[in-house]
Backbone as JSON Lines, residues from 0, in Angstrom:
{"i":0,"aa":"X","n":[-8.48,-11.53,8.96],"ca":[-7.96,-10.79,8.71],"c":[-8.42,-9.82,7.12]}
{"i":1,"aa":"X","n":[-8.2,-10.54,6.04],"ca":[-8.97,-9.15,4.63],"c":[-9.85,-8.95,4.89]}
{"i":2,"aa":"X","n":[-10.92,-9.17,5.66],"ca":[-11.98,-8.51,5.43],"c":[-11.72,-7.04,6.6]}
{"i":3,"aa":"X","n":[-10.23,-7.06,7.29],"ca":[-10.84,-6.11,8.54],"c":[-9.47,-5.44,7.48]}
{"i":4,"aa":"X","n":[-8.89,-5.7,6.86],"ca":[-8.07,-4.72,6.3],"c":[-9.03,-4.08,5.08]}
{"i":5,"aa":"X","n":[-9.86,-4.96,4.3],"ca":[-10.72,-3.94,2.82],"c":[-11.36,-3.53,3.72]}
{"i":6,"aa":"X","n":[-11.78,-3.59,4.98],"ca":[-12.92,-2.79,6.15],"c":[-11.76,-1.45,6.1]}
{"i":7,"aa":"X","n":[-11.09,-1.56,6.54],"ca":[-10.03,0.16,6.7],"c":[-9.69,0.45,5.47]}
{"i":8,"aa":"X","n":[-9.58,0.02,4.53],"ca":[-9.42,0.79,3.25],"c":[-10.38,1.24,2.49]}
{"i":9,"aa":"X","n":[-11.75,0.01,3.04],"ca":[-13.31,0.56,2.08],"c":[-13.11,2.66,2.78]}
{"i":10,"aa":"X","n":[-12.9,2.66,4.03],"ca":[-13.66,3.94,4.61],"c":[-12.16,5.02,3.58]}
{"i":11,"aa":"X","n":[-11.46,4.98,2.57],"ca":[-10.43,6.43,2.69],"c":[-11.47,6.45,1.26]}
{"i":12,"aa":"X","n":[-11.88,7.81,0.9],"ca":[-12.47,8.06,-0.05],"c":[-10.96,8.32,-1.08]}
{"i":13,"aa":"X","n":[-11.28,8.6,-2.24],"ca":[-10.91,9.15,-3.48],"c":[-10.24,8.24,-4.47]}
{"i":14,"aa":"X","n":[-10.51,6.8,-3.92],"ca":[-9.1,5.69,-5.34],"c":[-9.91,5.78,-6.39]}
{"i":15,"aa":"X","n":[-8.4,5.82,-7.17],"ca":[-8.09,5.7,-8.5],"c":[-9.3,3.94,-9.13]}
{"i":16,"aa":"X","n":[-9.44,4.48,-10.37],"ca":[-10.86,3.34,-10.58],"c":[-9.5,1.62,-11.01]}
{"i":17,"aa":"X","n":[-8.37,2.25,-11.17],"ca":[-7.0,1.16,-11.83],"c":[-5.94,1.26,-11.27]}
{"i":18,"aa":"X","n":[-4.85,0.91,-10.82],"ca":[-3.94,1.08,-11.04],"c":[-2.84,1.56,-11.82]}
{"i":19,"aa":"X","n":[-2.31,2.59,-11.48],"ca":[-1.28,4.11,-12.5],"c":[0.27,3.95,-11.48]}
{"i":20,"aa":"X","n":[1.04,3.82,-12.67],"ca":[2.35,4.42,-12.0],"c":[2.09,5.29,-11.46]}
{"i":21,"aa":"X","n":[2.08,6.24,-11.65],"ca":[2.63,7.48,-11.34],"c":[2.22,7.66,-9.7]}
{"i":22,"aa":"X","n":[0.63,7.23,-9.3],"ca":[-0.28,7.01,-8.3],"c":[0.33,5.81,-7.22]}
{"i":23,"aa":"X","n":[1.1,5.08,-7.6],"ca":[1.91,3.7,-7.1],"c":[3.77,4.31,-6.47]}
{"i":24,"aa":"X","n":[3.36,3.88,-5.17],"ca":[5.04,4.63,-4.82],"c":[5.73,3.44,-3.62]}
{"i":25,"aa":"X","n":[6.96,3.15,-3.81],"ca":[7.59,2.4,-2.44],"c":[8.56,3.01,-2.26]}
{"i":26,"aa":"X","n":[9.25,3.01,-1.32],"ca":[10.39,2.41,-0.69],"c":[10.83,2.12,0.56]}
{"i":27,"aa":"X","n":[12.35,1.58,0.84],"ca":[12.41,0.34,1.96],"c":[13.71,1.26,2.36]}
{"i":28,"aa":"X","n":[13.54,1.7,3.86],"ca":[14.09,2.33,4.85],"c":[14.84,1.76,5.67]}
{"i":29,"aa":"X","n":[15.36,0.9,5.58],"ca":[16.18,0.36,7.44],"c":[15.24,-0.96,6.95]}
{"i":30,"aa":"X","n":[14.38,-1.4,8.25],"ca":[13.55,-2.06,8.19],"c":[12.29,-1.72,7.73]}
{"i":31,"aa":"X","n":[12.19,-0.99,7.12],"ca":[10.73,-0.25,6.72],"c":[10.24,-0.5,4.98]}
{"i":32,"aa":"X","n":[9.29,-0.87,4.42],"ca":[8.76,-0.84,3.35],"c":[7.97,0.12,3.38]}
{"i":33,"aa":"X","n":[7.94,1.26,2.8],"ca":[6.72,2.11,2.86],"c":[6.12,1.93,1.28]}
{"i":34,"aa":"X","n":[4.28,1.03,1.21],"ca":[3.72,1.96,-0.31],"c":[3.31,2.86,0.01]}
{"i":35,"aa":"X","n":[3.2,3.06,-1.18],"ca":[2.09,4.66,-1.22],"c":[1.72,4.49,-2.39]}
{"i":36,"aa":"X","n":[0.13,4.78,-1.96],"ca":[-1.15,5.3,-3.43],"c":[-1.31,5.8,-3.13]}
{"i":37,"aa":"X","n":[-1.49,7.18,-3.9],"ca":[-1.77,8.45,-4.03],"c":[-3.18,8.72,-5.24]}
{"i":38,"aa":"X","n":[-3.9,10.03,-4.33],"ca":[-4.7,10.58,-5.26],"c":[-4.9,11.44,-5.56]}
{"i":39,"aa":"X","n":[-5.82,11.82,-6.36],"ca":[-6.43,13.48,-6.97],"c":[-6.05,14.49,-6.64]}
{"i":40,"aa":"X","n":[-7.17,13.87,-5.45],"ca":[-6.83,14.98,-4.41],"c":[-5.91,15.65,-3.75]}
{"i":41,"aa":"X","n":[-5.32,15.05,-3.56],"ca":[-3.73,14.77,-2.84],"c":[-3.77,14.17,-1.63]}
{"i":42,"aa":"X","n":[-4.75,12.97,-0.9],"ca":[-5.02,12.71,-0.61],"c":[-3.83,10.93,-0.88]}
{"i":43,"aa":"X","n":[-3.59,10.46,0.44],"ca":[-2.9,9.27,0.47],"c":[-3.11,8.1,1.19]}
{"i":44,"aa":"X","n":[-2.87,6.95,1.07],"ca":[-2.63,5.38,1.86],"c":[-1.4,5.04,1.89]}
{"i":45,"aa":"X","n":[-0.86,5.3,3.28],"ca":[0.27,4.22,3.49],"c":[0.04,3.23,3.85]}
{"i":46,"aa":"X","n":[1.35,2.12,3.3],"ca":[1.27,0.59,4.46],"c":[3.12,1.01,4.66]}
{"i":47,"aa":"X","n":[2.85,0.55,5.73],"ca":[4.32,0.68,6.35],"c":[4.51,-0.44,6.66]}
{"i":48,"aa":"X","n":[4.8,-1.37,6.05],"ca":[4.99,-2.82,6.61],"c":[6.42,-2.67,6.94]}
{"i":49,"aa":"X","n":[6.44,-4.11,8.41],"ca":[8.09,-4.08,9.28],"c":[8.42,-5.31,8.57]}
{"i":50,"aa":"X","n":[9.94,-4.88,7.89],"ca":[10.48,-6.26,6.96],"c":[10.8,-7.35,7.9]}
{"i":51,"aa":"X","n":[10.18,-7.96,8.48],"ca":[11.2,-9.02,8.83],"c":[11.78,-10.35,8.87]}
{"i":52,"aa":"X","n":[12.13,-10.33,7.68],"ca":[13.07,-11.48,7.2],"c":[13.57,-10.59,5.66]}
{"i":53,"aa":"X","n":[14.99,-10.52,4.9],"ca":[15.08,-9.87,4.15],"c":[15.66,-11.37,3.6]}
{"i":54,"aa":"X","n":[16.1,-11.43,1.91],"ca":[17.35,-12.5,1.32],"c":[17.28,-11.8,0.04]}
{"i":55,"aa":"X","n":[18.7,-11.51,0.04],"ca":[19.36,-11.05,-1.38],"c":[19.83,-11.8,-2.41]}
{"i":56,"aa":"X","n":[18.93,-13.05,-1.86],"ca":[20.01,-13.87,-3.34],"c":[19.42,-13.87,-4.56]}
{"i":57,"aa":"X","n":[20.74,-14.56,-5.34],"ca":[20.26,-14.55,-7.26],"c":[19.71,-15.43,-7.53]}
{"i":58,"aa":"X","n":[18.98,-16.02,-8.19],"ca":[18.16,-14.29,-8.6],"c":[17.5,-13.27,-8.12]}
{"i":59,"aa":"X","n":[16.84,-13.47,-7.48],"ca":[15.81,-12.95,-6.99],"c":[16.42,-12.21,-5.59]}
{"i":60,"aa":"X","n":[15.43,-11.33,-5.11],"ca":[15.63,-10.54,-3.69],"c":[14.02,-10.68,-3.41]}
{"i":61,"aa":"X","n":[14.19,-11.39,-2.55],"ca":[13.11,-11.28,-1.11],"c":[12.95,-10.57,0.27]}
{"i":62,"aa":"X","n":[11.52,-10.73,0.15],"ca":[11.75,-9.52,1.49],"c":[10.15,-10.25,2.15]}
{"i":63,"aa":"X","n":[9.94,-10.43,3.82],"ca":[9.12,-10.97,3.91],"c":[8.74,-9.56,4.99]}
{"i":64,"aa":"X","n":[7.46,-9.08,4.98],"ca":[6.54,-8.22,5.6],"c":[5.76,-7.33,5.87]}
{"i":65,"aa":"X","n":[5.39,-7.46,7.39],"ca":[4.52,-7.74,7.9],"c":[3.75,-5.81,8.07]}
{"i":66,"aa":"X","n":[2.05,-6.45,7.7],"ca":[1.88,-5.0,7.74],"c":[0.44,-4.89,9.04]}
{"i":67,"aa":"X","n":[0.8,-3.79,10.07],"ca":[0.22,-3.97,10.77],"c":[-1.17,-2.72,11.63]}
{"i":68,"aa":"X","n":[-0.77,-1.71,10.77],"ca":[-1.78,-0.73,9.83],"c":[-1.67,0.91,9.02]}
{"i":69,"aa":"X","n":[-2.56,0.73,8.65],"ca":[-2.55,1.56,7.61],"c":[-2.85,3.3,7.44]}
{"i":70,"aa":"X","n":[-1.84,4.21,7.36],"ca":[-2.01,5.59,6.98],"c":[-2.73,6.23,6.26]}
{"i":71,"aa":"X","n":[-3.34,7.04,6.77],"ca":[-4.27,8.26,5.66],"c":[-4.01,9.45,6.2]}
{"i":72,"aa":"X","n":[-3.6,10.01,4.99],"ca":[-2.89,11.57,4.87],"c":[-3.96,11.86,4.16]}
{"i":73,"aa":"X","n":[-4.71,12.84,4.58],"ca":[-5.86,14.16,4.09],"c":[-5.05,14.48,2.89]}
{"i":74,"aa":"X","n":[-5.87,15.24,1.86],"ca":[-5.59,16.34,1.15],"c":[-4.94,17.5,2.3]}
{"i":75,"aa":"X","n":[-5.13,17.79,2.77],"ca":[-4.34,18.68,4.01],"c":[-2.9,18.21,4.86]}
{"i":76,"aa":"X","n":[-2.89,17.26,4.16],"ca":[-1.31,16.65,5.13],"c":[-1.47,15.97,6.95]}
{"i":77,"aa":"X","n":[-2.82,15.7,6.98],"ca":[-3.23,15.21,8.26],"c":[-3.26,13.97,8.1]}
{"i":78,"aa":"X","n":[-2.98,13.39,9.37],"ca":[-2.58,11.99,9.14],"c":[-3.74,11.17,10.34]}
{"i":79,"aa":"X","n":[-3.97,9.76,10.22],"ca":[-5.2,9.19,10.85],"c":[-4.41,6.88,10.83]}
{"i":80,"aa":"X","n":[-4.06,6.98,11.85],"ca":[-3.51,5.79,11.86],"c":[-4.68,4.48,11.61]}
{"i":81,"aa":"X","n":[-4.97,4.27,11.19],"ca":[-6.0,3.23,10.91],"c":[-5.11,1.34,11.98]}
{"i":82,"aa":"X","n":[-4.98,0.89,12.82],"ca":[-4.26,-0.16,13.65],"c":[-5.04,-1.3,12.58]}
{"i":83,"aa":"X","n":[-4.61,-2.68,12.55],"ca":[-5.22,-4.01,13.09],"c":[-5.06,-4.46,14.01]}
{"i":84,"aa":"X","n":[-5.61,-5.69,14.31],"ca":[-6.07,-6.32,14.95],"c":[-4.93,-7.04,15.34]}
{"i":85,"aa":"X","n":[-4.01,-7.68,14.61],"ca":[-2.65,-8.51,14.25],"c":[-2.35,-7.98,12.7]}
{"i":86,"aa":"X","n":[-1.27,-8.23,12.59],"ca":[-0.64,-8.14,11.59],"c":[-0.87,-9.4,10.42]}
{"i":87,"aa":"X","n":[-0.78,-8.68,8.7],"ca":[-0.78,-9.39,7.97],"c":[0.94,-9.17,6.84]}
{"i":88,"aa":"X","n":[1.37,-10.96,6.97],"ca":[2.49,-10.99,6.41],"c":[2.51,-11.48,5.07]}
{"i":89,"aa":"X","n":[3.61,-11.16,4.57],"ca":[3.18,-11.03,3.01],"c":[4.91,-11.08,2.44]}
{"i":90,"aa":"X","n":[5.42,-11.53,1.86],"ca":[5.87,-12.14,0.75],"c":[6.7,-11.35,-0.43]}
{"i":91,"aa":"X","n":[6.96,-10.55,-0.76],"ca":[7.19,-9.84,-1.59],"c":[8.73,-9.95,-2.67]}
{"i":92,"aa":"X","n":[9.54,-10.26,-3.69],"ca":[10.25,-10.18,-4.16],"c":[10.22,-9.94,-5.94]}
{"i":93,"aa":"X","n":[11.56,-9.57,-6.15],"ca":[11.44,-9.65,-6.83],"c":[13.3,-9.48,-7.71]}
{"i":94,"aa":"X","n":[13.28,-9.26,-8.98],"ca":[14.59,-9.37,-9.62],"c":[16.18,-8.26,-9.41]}
{"i":95,"aa":"X","n":[15.75,-7.48,-8.13],"ca":[16.54,-6.68,-7.66],"c":[15.6,-5.88,-6.5]}
{"i":96,"aa":"X","n":[16.45,-4.98,-5.57],"ca":[15.76,-4.25,-4.74],"c":[14.94,-3.83,-4.86]}
{"i":97,"aa":"X","n":[15.23,-2.55,-6.25],"ca":[14.17,-1.96,-6.94],"c":[13.33,-2.49,-7.03]}
{"i":98,"aa":"X","n":[13.41,-3.5,-8.09],"ca":[12.47,-4.6,-8.76],"c":[11.3,-5.29,-7.76]}
{"i":99,"aa":"X","n":[11.85,-5.62,-6.46],"ca":[11.0,-5.92,-5.8],"c":[10.14,-5.15,-4.69]}
{"i":100,"aa":"X","n":[11.25,-3.76,-4.53],"ca":[9.98,-2.34,-4.24],"c":[8.87,-1.85,-4.81]}
{"i":101,"aa":"X","n":[8.78,-1.87,-6.48],"ca":[8.33,-1.73,-7.01],"c":[7.12,-2.47,-7.57]}
{"i":102,"aa":"X","n":[7.67,-3.69,-7.01],"ca":[6.05,-5.13,-6.95],"c":[5.19,-5.3,-6.79]}
{"i":103,"aa":"X","n":[5.62,-4.55,-4.6],"ca":[5.46,-4.48,-3.66],"c":[4.7,-3.47,-3.75]}
{"i":104,"aa":"X","n":[4.76,-1.95,-4.38],"ca":[3.82,-1.11,-4.51],"c":[3.12,-1.33,-5.6]}
{"i":105,"aa":"X","n":[2.69,-1.78,-6.63],"ca":[1.54,-2.73,-7.31],"c":[0.84,-3.37,-6.46]}
{"i":106,"aa":"X","n":[1.64,-4.25,-5.86],"ca":[0.12,-5.23,-4.22],"c":[-0.28,-4.42,-3.73]}
{"i":107,"aa":"X","n":[0.11,-3.08,-3.28],"ca":[-0.01,-2.62,-2.32],"c":[-1.76,-1.69,-3.1]}
{"i":108,"aa":"X","n":[-1.23,-1.33,-4.22],"ca":[-2.54,-0.51,-5.4],"c":[-3.29,-1.32,-5.96]}
{"i":109,"aa":"X","n":[-3.16,-2.33,-5.87],"ca":[-4.27,-3.63,-6.19],"c":[-4.99,-3.93,-5.38]}
{"i":110,"aa":"X","n":[-4.34,-4.07,-4.42],"ca":[-5.08,-4.35,-3.07],"c":[-5.64,-3.32,-2.48]}
{"i":111,"aa":"X","n":[-5.98,-2.15,-2.59],"ca":[-6.58,-0.91,-2.15],"c":[-7.98,-1.18,-3.01]}
{"i":112,"aa":"X","n":[-7.35,-1.13,-4.7],"ca":[-8.38,-1.04,-5.39],"c":[-9.72,-2.0,-5.37]}
{"i":113,"aa":"X","n":[-9.15,-3.32,-5.33],"ca":[-9.63,-4.22,-4.83],"c":[-10.44,-4.42,-3.48]}
{"i":114,"aa":"X","n":[-10.23,-4.24,-2.47],"ca":[-11.16,-3.04,-0.99],"c":[-12.2,-2.45,-1.95]}
{"i":115,"aa":"X","n":[-11.65,-1.63,-2.65],"ca":[-12.79,-0.74,-3.28],"c":[-13.77,-0.99,-3.78]}
{"i":116,"aa":"X","n":[-13.15,-2.04,-4.53],"ca":[-14.55,-2.34,-5.69],"c":[-15.45,-3.52,-4.45]}
{"i":117,"aa":"X","n":[-15.49,-3.96,-3.2],"ca":[-15.54,-4.54,-2.14],"c":[-16.52,-3.21,-1.8]}
{"i":118,"aa":"X","n":[-16.27,-2.04,-2.26],"ca":[-17.34,-1.28,-0.49],"c":[-17.4,-0.35,-1.72]}
{"i":119,"aa":"X","n":[-17.61,-0.43,-3.5],"ca":[-18.55,0.55,-4.02],"c":[-19.13,2.06,-3.52]}
{"i":120,"aa":"X","n":[-20.05,1.56,-3.35],"ca":[-21.08,2.58,-2.76],"c":[-19.98,3.71,-1.62]}
{"i":121,"aa":"X","n":[-19.22,3.53,-0.86],"ca":[-18.45,3.89,0.02],"c":[-17.66,4.96,-0.34]}
{"i":122,"aa":"X","n":[-16.79,4.74,-1.93],"ca":[-16.03,5.38,-1.79],"c":[-16.29,6.32,-3.18]}
{"i":123,"aa":"X","n":[-15.48,7.62,-2.83],"ca":[-15.71,8.72,-3.98],"c":[-15.01,7.6,-5.8]}
{"i":124,"aa":"X","n":[-15.28,8.84,-6.99],"ca":[-14.57,7.8,-7.93],"c":[-13.51,8.96,-8.53]}
{"i":125,"aa":"X","n":[-12.37,9.39,-7.46],"ca":[-10.99,9.65,-7.78],"c":[-10.36,9.65,-8.69]}
{"i":126,"aa":"X","n":[-9.68,10.64,-10.01],"ca":[-8.75,9.49,-10.38],"c":[-7.24,9.68,-9.92]}
{"i":127,"aa":"X","n":[-6.73,9.11,-10.58],"ca":[-5.2,8.52,-10.09],"c":[-4.7,10.08,-9.89]}
{"i":128,"aa":"X","n":[-3.12,10.07,-8.96],"ca":[-2.26,11.49,-9.09],"c":[-1.88,11.83,-10.92]}
{"i":129,"aa":"X","n":[-1.64,13.07,-11.29],"ca":[-0.94,12.58,-12.47],"c":[0.49,12.91,-12.08]}
{"i":130,"aa":"X","n":[2.02,13.0,-12.64],"ca":[3.26,12.89,-11.88],"c":[3.3,14.59,-11.33]}
């Protein structure tokens, strides 16, 4: 499954060389945790995680989320969805809901960048988006 994920991400151009808070975003609306990495050329890669279980027990906030596709948005706003053959479940946690969302965004950006390093010749050398 990790190979499928890495292969899907490796096809996306414009990835930055290192995580940057300005380029990594997260948002939780209902049962969808959307993590996004933005690139200098205006394109972005979105992970629309489906929340399978949520716990806000003190002191931590935990969400188990499943990713079954990646959404690519090019610089002109055109969408392309890349489905996975099977969902990938991940437990995200933080000291608050906002902290959990920020942690999920950083995990997403790190995963995209890790996939980029495996497939280096395919990726361009774009820089992270400015705020």
